[in-house]
GROMACS .gro file of C-alpha atoms in nm:
model
  506
    1MET     CA    1   2.809  -4.656   0.815
    2LYS     CA    2   3.112  -4.840   0.967
    3SER     CA    3   3.328  -4.503   0.993
    4ILE     CA    4   2.985  -4.342   1.128
    5ILE     CA    5   2.972  -4.637   1.397
    6ARG     CA    6   3.356  -4.558   1.501
    7GLN     CA    7   3.328  -4.174   1.542
    8ARG     CA    8   2.982  -4.237   1.788
    9LYS     CA    9   3.210  -4.517   1.989
   10GLN     CA   10   3.493  -4.247   2.011
   11SER     CA   11   3.519  -4.125   2.382
   12LEU     CA   12   3.459  -3.729   2.369
   13LYS     CA   13   3.774  -3.592   2.437
   14PRO     CA   14   3.711  -3.203   2.535
   15ILE     CA   15   3.955  -2.957   2.445
   16GLU     CA   16   4.226  -2.851   2.717
   17THR     CA   17   4.305  -2.503   2.767
   18LYS     CA   18   4.577  -2.292   2.940
   19ASP     CA   19   4.402  -1.967   2.884
   20LYS     CA   20   4.430  -1.789   3.230
   21SER     CA   21   4.198  -1.487   3.124
   22ILE     CA   22   3.899  -1.635   3.234
   23GLU     CA   23   3.855  -1.543   3.586
   24ALA     CA   24   3.774  -1.823   3.848
   25SER     CA   25   3.446  -1.696   3.916
   26GLU     CA   26   3.332  -1.790   3.547
   27GLU     CA   27   3.460  -2.150   3.635
   28GLU     CA   28   3.299  -2.453   3.747
   29PRO     CA   29   3.392  -2.806   3.768
   30LEU     CA   30   3.144  -3.070   3.603
   31SER     CA   31   2.915  -3.283   3.832
   32PRO     CA   32   3.013  -3.635   3.805
   33SER     CA   33   2.692  -3.715   3.666
   34SER     CA   34   2.794  -3.438   3.366
   35ARG     CA   35   3.125  -3.636   3.368
   36LEU     CA   36   2.955  -3.958   3.323
   37PHE     CA   37   2.793  -3.824   2.963
   38HIS     CA   38   3.148  -3.796   2.825
   39GLU     CA   39   3.223  -4.174   2.849
   40PRO     CA   40   3.216  -4.349   2.525
   41ASN     CA   41   2.902  -4.574   2.632
   42PHE     CA   42   2.713  -4.256   2.756
   43ASN     CA   43   2.773  -4.024   2.483
   44VAL     CA   44   2.412  -3.915   2.490
   45HIS     CA   45   2.205  -3.625   2.313
   46VAL     CA   46   1.902  -3.478   2.371
   47LEU     CA   47   1.636  -3.372   2.104
   48ALA     CA   48   1.321  -3.161   2.175
   49ILE     CA   49   1.145  -3.172   1.782
   50LEU     CA   50   0.895  -2.859   1.774
   51GLY     CA   51   0.659  -2.848   1.542
   52MET     CA   52   0.542  -2.503   1.436
   53LYS     CA   53   0.214  -2.386   1.314
   54THR     CA   54   0.389  -2.108   1.091
   55ARG     CA   55   0.656  -2.087   0.859
   56ILE     CA   56   0.983  -1.963   1.050
   57SER     CA   57   1.024  -1.634   0.833
   58THR     CA   58   1.394  -1.533   0.903
   59GLU     CA   59   1.684  -1.686   1.052
   60GLN     CA   60   1.745  -1.350   1.233
   61ALA     CA   61   1.442  -1.358   1.486
   62PRO     CA   62   1.575  -1.667   1.652
   63ARG     CA   63   1.919  -1.501   1.654
   64GLU     CA   64   1.789  -1.211   1.858
   65HIS     CA   65   1.587  -1.391   2.102
   66LEU     CA   66   1.827  -1.654   2.160
   67ALA     CA   67   2.114  -1.412   2.254
   68ASN     CA   68   1.921  -1.285   2.504
   69THR     CA   69   1.765  -1.585   2.683
   70LEU     CA   70   1.936  -1.891   2.608
   71LEU     CA   71   2.270  -1.721   2.596
   72LYS     CA   72   2.222  -1.566   2.940
   73HIS     CA   73   2.234  -1.930   3.100
   74PRO     CA   74   2.572  -2.027   3.156
   75ARG     CA   75   2.582  -2.399   3.038
   76PHE     CA   76   2.475  -2.305   2.689
   77SER     CA   77   2.758  -2.019   2.665
   78SER     CA   78   3.038  -2.204   2.823
   79LEU     CA   79   3.302  -2.494   2.700
   80GLN     CA   80   3.410  -2.792   2.855
   81VAL     CA   81   3.751  -2.798   2.912
   82VAL     CA   82   3.983  -3.007   3.108
   83ASP     CA   83   4.184  -2.873   3.422
   84GLU     CA   84   4.549  -2.947   3.344
   85GLU     CA   85   4.630  -2.812   3.696
   86LYS     CA   86   4.397  -3.037   3.859
   87GLY     CA   87   4.463  -3.376   3.732
   88GLY     CA   88   4.265  -3.344   3.407
   89GLU     CA   89   3.946  -3.266   3.576
   90MET     CA   90   3.683  -3.097   3.384
   91LYS     CA   91   3.553  -2.751   3.431
   92TRP     CA   92   3.255  -2.491   3.273
   93VAL     CA   93   3.453  -2.231   3.120
   94ARG     CA   94   3.250  -1.900   2.977
   95THR     CA   95   3.314  -1.814   2.592
   96LYS     CA   96   3.153  -1.575   2.357
   97VAL     CA   97   2.914  -1.777   2.140
   98ASP     CA   98   2.908  -1.749   1.764
   99LEU     CA   99   2.549  -1.794   1.643
  100ASP     CA  100   2.603  -1.905   1.281
  101GLN     CA  101   2.745  -2.223   1.444
  102HIS     CA  102   2.488  -2.325   1.620
  103ILE     CA  103   2.160  -2.202   1.407
  104ILE     CA  104   2.159  -2.476   1.087
  105VAL     CA  105   1.895  -2.372   0.817
  106PRO     CA  106   1.910  -2.632   0.567
  107GLN     CA  107   1.828  -2.518   0.182
  108ILE     CA  108   1.496  -2.734   0.122
  109ASP     CA  109   1.340  -2.751  -0.200
  110GLU     CA  110   0.971  -2.854  -0.136
  111GLN     CA  111   0.864  -2.930  -0.479
  112ASN     CA  112   1.139  -3.152  -0.631
  113LEU     CA  113   1.151  -3.382  -0.289
  114GLN     CA  114   1.234  -3.751  -0.352
  115GLU     CA  115   0.989  -3.846  -0.062
  116SER     CA  116   0.729  -3.718   0.133
  117PRO     CA  117   0.782  -3.429   0.393
  118ASP     CA  118   0.702  -3.619   0.675
  119LYS     CA  119   0.972  -3.899   0.565
  120PHE     CA  120   1.183  -3.609   0.496
  121VAL     CA  121   1.179  -3.503   0.862
  122GLU     CA  122   1.219  -3.824   1.003
  123ASN     CA  123   1.533  -3.917   0.755
  124TYR     CA  124   1.710  -3.548   0.864
  125ILE     CA  125   1.656  -3.665   1.257
  126HIS     CA  126   1.766  -3.982   1.186
  127ASN     CA  127   2.084  -3.854   0.970
  128LEU     CA  128   2.147  -3.614   1.291
  129SER     CA  129   2.154  -3.928   1.543
  130LYS     CA  130   2.462  -4.028   1.346
  131THR     CA  131   2.688  -3.724   1.445
  132THR     CA  132   2.827  -3.602   1.780
  133LEU     CA  133   2.821  -3.213   1.874
  134ASP     CA  134   3.129  -3.038   1.836
  135LYS     CA  135   3.309  -3.025   2.151
  136SER     CA  136   3.519  -2.735   2.070
  137LYS     CA  137   3.212  -2.481   2.172
  138PRO     CA  138   2.937  -2.517   2.364
  139MET     CA  139   2.744  -2.842   2.300
  140TRP     CA  140   2.407  -2.788   2.172
  141ASP     CA  141   2.255  -2.679   1.817
  142LEU     CA  142   1.960  -2.550   1.667
  143HIS     CA  143   1.844  -2.699   1.324
  144LEU     CA  144   1.502  -2.488   1.156
  145LEU     CA  145   1.348  -2.701   0.861
  146ASN     CA  146   1.097  -2.501   0.685
  147ILE     CA  147   0.867  -2.758   0.515
  148LYS     CA  148   0.520  -2.839   0.579
  149THR     CA  149   0.458  -3.169   0.712
  150SER     CA  150   0.140  -3.331   0.784
  151ASP     CA  151   0.106  -3.160   1.124
  152ALA     CA  152   0.333  -2.836   1.114
  153GLU     CA  153   0.407  -2.579   0.891
  154ALA     CA  154   0.776  -2.611   0.996
  155VAL     CA  155   1.001  -2.813   1.246
  156ALA     CA  156   1.243  -2.701   1.480
  157ILE     CA  157   1.494  -2.928   1.648
  158PHE     CA  158   1.719  -2.851   1.966
  159ARG     CA  159   2.003  -3.080   1.985
  160ILE     CA  160   2.193  -3.066   2.335
  161HIS     CA  161   2.468  -3.294   2.496
  162HIS     CA  162   2.320  -3.438   2.781
  163SER     CA  163   2.610  -3.316   2.982
  164LEU     CA  164   2.443  -2.965   3.020
  165GLY     CA  165   2.149  -3.105   3.255
  166ASP     CA  166   1.922  -3.389   3.286
  167GLY     CA  167   1.618  -3.407   3.037
  168THR     CA  168   1.402  -3.241   3.226
  169SER     CA  169   1.529  -2.978   3.294
  170LEU     CA  170   1.653  -2.911   2.964
  171ILE     CA  171   1.305  -2.935   2.832
  172SER     CA  172   1.188  -2.711   3.100
  173LEU     CA  173   1.459  -2.473   2.997
  174LEU     CA  174   1.329  -2.429   2.626
  175LEU     CA  175   1.002  -2.385   2.741
  176ALA     CA  176   1.119  -2.063   2.938
  177CYS     CA  177   1.216  -1.930   2.622
  178THR     CA  178   0.859  -1.949   2.506
  179ARG     CA  179   0.543  -1.741   2.604
  180GLN     CA  180   0.204  -1.793   2.612
  181THR     CA  181   0.027  -1.712   2.254
  182ALA     CA  182  -0.276  -1.514   2.425
  183ASP     CA  183  -0.042  -1.305   2.704
  184PRO     CA  184   0.339  -1.284   2.524
  185ASN     CA  185   0.426  -1.128   2.933
  186LYS     CA  186   0.404  -1.485   3.058
  187VAL     CA  187   0.522  -1.778   3.057
  188PRO     CA  188   0.363  -2.159   3.014
  189THR     CA  189   0.145  -2.280   3.307
  190ILE     CA  190   0.293  -2.662   3.373
  191HIS     CA  191   0.056  -2.861   3.571
  192GLY     CA  192   0.261  -3.034   3.839
  193ASN     CA  193   0.159  -3.317   4.026
  194LYS     CA  194   0.236  -3.367   4.413
  195LYS     CA  195   0.353  -3.654   4.490
  196SER     CA  196   0.433  -3.800   4.822
  197LEU     CA  197   0.711  -4.072   4.857
  198ILE     CA  198   0.479  -4.204   5.162
  199ASP     CA  199   0.108  -4.254   5.050
  200SER     CA  200  -0.026  -4.174   5.429
  201SER     CA  201  -0.353  -4.260   5.507
  202GLU     CA  202  -0.597  -3.997   5.550
  203HIS     CA  203  -0.472  -3.708   5.806
  204SER     CA  204  -0.796  -3.708   5.999
  205ASN     CA  205  -0.691  -4.017   6.199
  206LYS     CA  206  -0.667  -3.966   6.541
  207GLY     CA  207  -0.440  -4.091   6.838
  208LEU     CA  208  -0.319  -4.409   6.833
  209GLN     CA  209  -0.454  -4.498   6.492
  210ARG     CA  210  -0.294  -4.227   6.319
  211TYR     CA  211   0.025  -4.333   6.496
  212VAL     CA  212   0.037  -4.714   6.407
  213THR     CA  213  -0.053  -4.561   6.029
  214LYS     CA  214   0.262  -4.363   6.033
  215ILE     CA  215   0.437  -4.684   6.182
  216TRP     CA  216   0.328  -4.873   5.906
  217SER     CA  217   0.412  -4.637   5.642
  218PHE     CA  218   0.754  -4.584   5.740
  219MET     CA  219   0.804  -4.982   5.775
  220LYS     CA  220   0.661  -5.015   5.400
  221LEU     CA  221   0.924  -4.713   5.306
  222PHE     CA  222   1.220  -4.926   5.475
  223TRP     CA  223   1.126  -5.267   5.326
  224ASN     CA  224   1.041  -5.159   4.952
  225THR     CA  225   1.387  -4.937   4.997
  226ILE     CA  226   1.581  -5.281   5.077
  227VAL     CA  227   1.392  -5.457   4.833
  228ASP     CA  228   1.444  -5.240   4.535
  229VAL     CA  229   1.860  -5.136   4.649
  230LEU     CA  230   1.901  -5.526   4.635
  231MET     CA  231   1.729  -5.570   4.312
  232PHE     CA  232   1.972  -5.257   4.124
  233MET     CA  233   2.253  -5.439   4.292
  234SER     CA  234   2.158  -5.774   4.159
  235THR     CA  235   2.094  -5.611   3.802
  236THR     CA  236   2.428  -5.430   3.830
  237MET     CA  237   2.576  -5.784   3.884
  238PHE     CA  238   2.400  -6.027   3.694
  239LEU     CA  239   2.031  -6.004   3.666
  240LYS     CA  240   1.916  -5.959   3.326
  241ASP     CA  241   1.569  -5.920   3.134
  242THR     CA  242   1.456  -6.183   2.921
  243ASN     CA  243   1.628  -6.147   2.557
  244THR     CA  244   1.317  -6.015   2.380
  245PRO     CA  245   1.277  -5.877   2.007
  246ILE     CA  246   1.295  -5.510   2.147
  247LYS     CA  247   1.596  -5.574   2.396
  248GLY     CA  248   1.947  -5.372   2.286
  249ARG     CA  249   2.231  -5.541   2.147
  250PRO     CA  250   2.605  -5.513   2.316
  251GLY     CA  251   2.714  -5.166   2.083
  252SER     CA  252   2.343  -5.055   2.028
  253GLU     CA  253   2.452  -4.707   2.189
  254SER     CA  254   2.657  -4.645   1.870
  255ASN     CA  255   2.409  -4.734   1.639
  256PRO     CA  256   2.156  -4.431   1.486
  257ARG     CA  257   1.820  -4.364   1.605
  258ARG     CA  258   1.518  -4.352   1.453
  259PHE     CA  259   1.268  -4.084   1.608
  260VAL     CA  260   0.875  -4.117   1.532
  261TYR     CA  261   0.585  -3.978   1.701
  262ARG     CA  262   0.218  -4.005   1.737
  263THR     CA  263  -0.026  -3.739   1.871
  264VAL     CA  264  -0.365  -3.866   2.057
  265SER     CA  265  -0.622  -3.680   2.249
  266LEU     CA  266  -0.512  -3.587   2.604
  267ASP     CA  267  -0.908  -3.566   2.680
  268ASP     CA  268  -0.901  -3.954   2.599
  269ILE     CA  269  -0.601  -4.018   2.854
  270LYS     CA  270  -0.794  -3.798   3.156
  271LEU     CA  271  -1.123  -3.974   3.093
  272VAL     CA  272  -0.930  -4.303   3.188
  273LYS     CA  273  -0.769  -4.120   3.485
  274ASN     CA  274  -1.048  -3.984   3.623
  275ALA     CA  275  -1.265  -4.280   3.578
  276LEU     CA  276  -1.015  -4.489   3.756
  277ASN     CA  277  -0.877  -4.229   3.972
  278MET     CA  278  -0.539  -4.238   3.837
  279THR     CA  279  -0.265  -3.985   3.738
  280VAL     CA  280  -0.224  -3.919   3.356
  281THR     CA  281   0.163  -4.129   3.443
  282ASP     CA  282  -0.048  -4.444   3.542
  283VAL     CA  283  -0.228  -4.410   3.217
  284ALA     CA  284   0.054  -4.368   2.999
  285LEU     CA  285   0.264  -4.665   3.153
  286GLY     CA  286  -0.087  -4.900   3.149
  287VAL     CA  287  -0.081  -4.813   2.786
  288THR     CA  288   0.278  -4.849   2.727
  289GLN     CA  289   0.237  -5.226   2.911
  290ALA     CA  290  -0.101  -5.280   2.660
  291GLY     CA  291   0.117  -5.169   2.358
  292LEU     CA  292   0.444  -5.357   2.390
  293SER     CA  293   0.252  -5.661   2.487
  294ILE     CA  294   0.065  -5.638   2.148
  295TYR     CA  295   0.378  -5.567   1.973
  296LEU     CA  296   0.565  -5.849   2.121
  297ASN     CA  297   0.276  -6.115   2.082
  298ARG     CA  298   0.313  -6.029   1.689
  299ARG     CA  299   0.706  -6.025   1.657
  300TYR     CA  300   0.699  -6.377   1.827
  301GLY     CA  301   0.422  -6.509   1.616
  302GLU     CA  302   0.644  -6.403   1.296
  303GLY     CA  303   0.723  -6.685   1.092
  304LYS     CA  304   0.454  -6.921   1.187
  305LYS     CA  305   0.208  -7.078   0.988
  306ASP     CA  306  -0.132  -7.027   1.132
  307GLY     CA  307  -0.326  -6.877   0.820
  308GLY     CA  308  -0.335  -6.495   0.961
  309GLU     CA  309  -0.459  -6.574   1.315
  310THR     CA  310  -0.094  -6.502   1.475
  311GLU     CA  311  -0.240  -6.184   1.630
  312LYS     CA  312  -0.522  -6.385   1.799
  313ASN     CA  313  -0.294  -6.654   1.927
  314ASN     CA  314  -0.095  -6.592   2.271
  315ASN     CA  315   0.231  -6.615   2.104
  316LEU     CA  316   0.422  -6.456   2.421
  317PRO     CA  317   0.660  -6.704   2.620
  318LYS     CA  318   0.581  -6.716   3.027
  319ASN     CA  319   0.769  -6.487   3.300
  320ILE     CA  320   0.888  -6.233   3.074
  321ARG     CA  321   1.093  -6.016   3.246
  322LEU     CA  322   1.117  -5.658   3.119
  323ARG     CA  323   1.190  -5.378   3.298
  324SER     CA  324   1.219  -4.995   3.224
  325THR     CA  325   1.477  -4.788   3.353
  326ILE     CA  326   1.318  -4.425   3.445
  327LEU     CA  327   1.632  -4.181   3.520
  328MET     CA  328   1.515  -3.884   3.789
  329ASN     CA  329   1.684  -3.577   3.884
  330LEU     CA  330   1.698  -3.576   4.225
  331ARG     CA  331   1.765  -3.147   4.229
  332PRO     CA  332   1.413  -3.000   4.343
  333ALA     CA  333   1.217  -2.871   4.080
  334VAL     CA  334   1.326  -2.513   3.956
  335GLY     CA  335   1.037  -2.408   3.769
  336ILE     CA  336   1.002  -2.245   3.430
  337GLN     CA  337   0.920  -1.887   3.596
  338ALA     CA  338   1.245  -1.930   3.780
  339LEU     CA  339   1.439  -2.045   3.492
  340ALA     CA  340   1.291  -1.760   3.244
  341ASP     CA  341   1.422  -1.491   3.552
  342MET     CA  342   1.791  -1.651   3.575
  343MET     CA  343   1.784  -1.566   3.171
  344GLU     CA  344   1.620  -1.231   3.161
  345LYS     CA  345   1.733  -1.077   3.539
  346ASP     CA  346   2.059  -1.258   3.580
  347THR     CA  347   1.904  -1.432   3.908
  348GLU     CA  348   2.038  -1.735   4.051
  349ALA     CA  349   1.856  -2.104   3.986
  350LYS     CA  350   2.002  -2.445   4.106
  351TRP     CA  351   2.098  -2.659   3.757
  352GLY     CA  352   2.306  -3.012   3.714
  353ASN     CA  353   2.245  -3.371   3.683
  354TRP     CA  354   2.194  -3.550   4.020
  355ILE     CA  355   2.042  -3.832   3.875
  356GLY     CA  356   1.911  -4.171   4.039
  357PHE     CA  357   1.761  -4.483   3.888
  358VAL     CA  358   1.434  -4.648   3.914
  359LEU     CA  359   1.386  -4.982   3.766
  360PHE     CA  360   0.997  -5.024   3.649
  361PRO     CA  361   0.898  -5.378   3.595
  362LEU     CA  362   0.641  -5.394   3.278
  363LYS     CA  363   0.380  -5.688   3.246
  364VAL     CA  364   0.385  -5.834   2.963
  365ALA     CA  365   0.088  -6.043   2.872
  366LEU     CA  366  -0.253  -6.056   2.663
  367ARG     CA  367  -0.508  -5.914   2.892
  368ASP     CA  368  -0.897  -6.023   2.831
  369ASP     CA  369  -0.974  -5.722   3.027
  370PRO     CA  370  -0.796  -5.401   2.888
  371LEU     CA  371  -0.821  -5.202   3.212
  372ASP     CA  372  -0.578  -5.464   3.356
  373TYR     CA  373  -0.300  -5.297   3.191
  374ILE     CA  374  -0.410  -4.997   3.366
  375ARG     CA  375  -0.448  -5.149   3.712
  376GLU     CA  376  -0.127  -5.336   3.728
  377ALA     CA  377   0.063  -4.997   3.607
  378LYS     CA  378  -0.115  -4.829   3.913
  379ALA     CA  379   0.001  -5.107   4.182
  380THR     CA  380   0.384  -5.052   4.028
  381ILE     CA  381   0.370  -4.708   4.055
  382ASP     CA  382   0.235  -4.695   4.409
  383ARG     CA  383   0.496  -4.922   4.518
  384LYS     CA  384   0.758  -4.744   4.397
  385LYS     CA  385   0.609  -4.410   4.563
  386ASN     CA  386   0.683  -4.558   4.906
  387SER     CA  387   1.054  -4.632   4.802
  388LEU     CA  388   1.382  -4.428   4.807
  389GLU     CA  389   1.511  -4.606   4.559
  390ALA     CA  390   1.627  -4.322   4.314
  391PHE     CA  391   1.815  -4.187   4.615
  392TYR     CA  392   2.028  -4.480   4.723
  393THR     CA  393   2.096  -4.552   4.351
  394PHE     CA  394   2.189  -4.186   4.321
  395SER     CA  395   2.458  -4.279   4.630
  396ILE     CA  396   2.544  -4.557   4.530
  397SER     CA  397   2.651  -4.432   4.166
  398GLU     CA  398   2.826  -4.106   4.351
  399LEU     CA  399   2.998  -4.392   4.602
  400ALA     CA  400   3.140  -4.587   4.320
  401LEU     CA  401   3.268  -4.287   4.162
  402LYS     CA  402   3.478  -4.154   4.450
  403ILE     CA  403   3.583  -4.516   4.523
  404PHE     CA  404   3.664  -4.638   4.210
  405GLY     CA  405   3.666  -4.363   3.940
  406ILE     CA  406   3.471  -4.216   3.643
  407LYS     CA  407   3.583  -4.523   3.433
  408THR     CA  408   3.457  -4.824   3.647
  409SER     CA  409   3.159  -4.625   3.747
  410SER     CA  410   3.040  -4.565   3.422
  411SER     CA  411   3.123  -4.930   3.335
  412ILE     CA  412   2.879  -4.981   3.632
  413SER     CA  413   2.616  -4.756   3.498
  414HIS     CA  414   2.647  -4.885   3.193
  415ARG     CA  415   2.588  -5.262   3.296
  416THR     CA  416   2.282  -5.183   3.493
  417ILE     CA  417   2.096  -5.006   3.243
  418THR     CA  418   2.194  -5.252   2.945
  419ASN     CA  419   2.075  -5.523   3.169
  420THR     CA  420   1.744  -5.372   3.146
  421THR     CA  421   1.527  -5.343   2.830
  422MET     CA  422   1.393  -4.980   2.759
  423CYS     CA  423   1.366  -4.602   2.924
  424PHE     CA  424   1.041  -4.464   2.963
  425SER     CA  425   0.950  -4.072   3.096
  426CYS     CA  426   0.623  -3.914   3.103
  427LEU     CA  427   0.659  -3.510   3.098
  428PRO     CA  428   0.391  -3.266   3.205
  429GLY     CA  429   0.398  -2.987   2.911
  430PRO     CA  430   0.208  -2.629   2.885
  431GLN     CA  431  -0.126  -2.610   2.950
  432GLU     CA  432  -0.209  -2.344   2.671
  433GLU     CA  433  -0.080  -2.276   2.327
  434ILE     CA  434   0.282  -2.138   2.310
  435CYS     CA  435   0.472  -1.911   2.108
  436PHE     CA  436   0.892  -2.012   2.028
  437TYR     CA  437   1.000  -1.692   1.960
  438GLY     CA  438   0.690  -1.588   1.767
  439HIS     CA  439   0.594  -1.908   1.594
  440PRO     CA  440   0.297  -2.093   1.769
  441LEU     CA  441   0.366  -2.448   1.857
  442ALA     CA  442   0.179  -2.726   1.725
  443TYR     CA  443   0.319  -3.034   1.918
  444ILE     CA  444   0.694  -3.101   2.149
  445ALA     CA  445   0.854  -3.405   2.112
  446PRO     CA  446   1.123  -3.488   2.309
  447GLY     CA  447   1.398  -3.788   2.265
  448SER     CA  448   1.745  -3.888   2.284
  449TYR     CA  449   2.037  -4.102   2.114
  450GLY     CA  450   2.340  -4.271   2.213
  451GLN     CA  451   2.139  -4.451   2.522
  452PRO     CA  452   2.251  -4.837   2.547
  453HIS     CA  453   1.839  -4.928   2.509
  454ALA     CA  454   1.708  -4.974   2.160
  455LEU     CA  455   1.393  -4.833   2.289
  456MET     CA  456   1.323  -4.533   2.464
  457ILE     CA  457   0.956  -4.410   2.477
  458ASN     CA  458   0.845  -4.039   2.622
  459CYS     CA  459   0.523  -3.913   2.669
  460GLN     CA  460   0.474  -3.531   2.606
  461SER     CA  461   0.163  -3.354   2.672
  462TYR     CA  462   0.046  -2.971   2.544
  463VAL     CA  463  -0.250  -2.825   2.571
  464ASN     CA  464  -0.514  -3.109   2.506
  465LYS     CA  465  -0.262  -3.351   2.322
  466MET     CA  466  -0.033  -3.602   2.464
  467THR     CA  467   0.277  -3.693   2.214
  468PHE     CA  468   0.436  -4.021   2.232
  469VAL     CA  469   0.770  -4.028   2.105
  470LEU     CA  470   0.973  -4.351   2.006
  471SER     CA  471   1.327  -4.365   1.984
  472VAL     CA  472   1.426  -4.703   1.841
  473ASP     CA  473   1.740  -4.848   1.712
  474GLU     CA  474   1.625  -4.993   1.353
  475SER     CA  475   1.830  -5.295   1.354
  476VAL     CA  476   1.664  -5.438   1.673
  477ILE     CA  477   1.268  -5.258   1.604
  478PRO     CA  478   1.253  -5.221   1.218
  479ASP     CA  479   0.863  -5.135   1.256
  480PRO     CA  480   0.850  -4.832   1.490
  481HIS     CA  481   0.535  -4.700   1.307
  482GLN     CA  482   0.384  -5.074   1.411
  483LEU     CA  483   0.475  -4.989   1.750
  484LEU     CA  484   0.333  -4.660   1.759
  485ASP     CA  485   0.001  -4.819   1.615
  486ASP     CA  486  -0.016  -5.060   1.856
  487LEU     CA  487   0.009  -4.789   2.142
  488VAL     CA  488  -0.275  -4.599   1.990
  489GLN     CA  489  -0.490  -4.876   1.941
  490SER     CA  490  -0.458  -4.987   2.300
  491LEU     CA  491  -0.547  -4.615   2.433
  492LYS     CA  492  -0.847  -4.693   2.211
  493LEU     CA  493  -0.939  -5.032   2.371
  494ILE     CA  494  -0.885  -4.860   2.729
  495LYS     CA  495  -1.057  -4.581   2.660
  496ASP     CA  496  -1.379  -4.794   2.539
  497ALA     CA  497  -1.376  -5.014   2.811
  498VAL     CA  498  -1.423  -4.738   3.004
  499ILE     CA  499  -1.691  -4.585   2.803
  500ASP     CA  500  -1.889  -4.955   2.752
  501ARG     CA  501  -1.863  -4.991   3.132
  502GLY     CA  502  -2.037  -4.677   3.205
  503LEU     CA  503  -1.742  -4.558   3.434
  504CYS     CA  504  -1.681  -4.236   3.305
  505HIS     CA  505  -1.841  -3.902   3.468
  506GLU     CA  506  -1.928  -3.594   3.334
   0.00000   0.00000   0.00000
């Protein structure tokens, strides 16, 4: 294990090249954010776990489709190399891809497994997180596991280095490789919430009232942005989260990760959303606050002799500071169809890592009313919508990179993240069933490893389901399935509260 940890802690040292045969038009420098992911404390890999409704018949089918889709994207058919003539700067260089080196199909004897199929897949991914992608070839691979689990006939695991793009763009690109089951000529339909940074009043306001409303909205935006930027700078310098049982220890980014996930009904989440006039993300964050509160209350109560009553008592310390880092890509959304056209018709689409930070405070407490978790989450989200925090944190990071260089900028970003507790994302998925190269999908479960946080929670919707995906450092969170149970139980408590009070409407 020690040798594995040492391997993970090493900085990626991209191959050097003196080959002049590649034309300049096929070369492009790495963005600062992409270069950041080559630092040893940010060697992040993105995973997309795809549950299949059918067995993966042959490995030849995905080869043919990948060559005509994913490999058309320059990032998936390029090396990341050092340009000696420009002082060691890194650039993308197109190369010929040997798919045999990127598609892994392990031989599995299902009849003689020493563990359950679900545990086999879980351990396979856990072992995968102990390794890094080979930098001498395009930094991605695809693992095809022909094993029947409790919720799928087979499992595919895409692993992609974070330097190729932000998590949202990478998942969108993979979805652009899929087609609707009902109509193989159509790409998936993704529901996008149209959000505004400023929560304006109704446009029906006229005259002086409308003018005053705009001035007030601008003042709120200005004030919230100042407060958030100062909080970000304070977090970078000295402000740390409370040292709770789920906060990562120094060096956590080098530890392997345990990936566990659970699928719930998206209709249950929408029932709460519609009843309280909220968004899916509001509900998901509220459920996360509730689940973390229950889980931490149990962890703080461990070892207390109370005759089994620990979970009924409030064991939480007062004034816990627990924040989630939300990484936001500031590039305009490309869209599934645009990405599909880019691969099929060689059209252009903007791509890359333009990442800003948002520090999201989570309120950890035991509430008598389960709906308070949702209301508190919505209030915080509405407050964050009235702020340009992500844009300014991105600009500050870019300025630090230009002034101090990649090493110092990496250290600053790492310090900011390690002073918080976790990472959270909520991604909208296809509204209809889709096929991945002819194989209908049962679920989509994205995650990552190599991040400094000991806990990452991803929420991914798909048709009428929502999958909660946890990526945890087991040395910090030894019972991730219990945390999943607490999240699912929290959703049930919140849904039941809505129904019992007659708040839901048909």
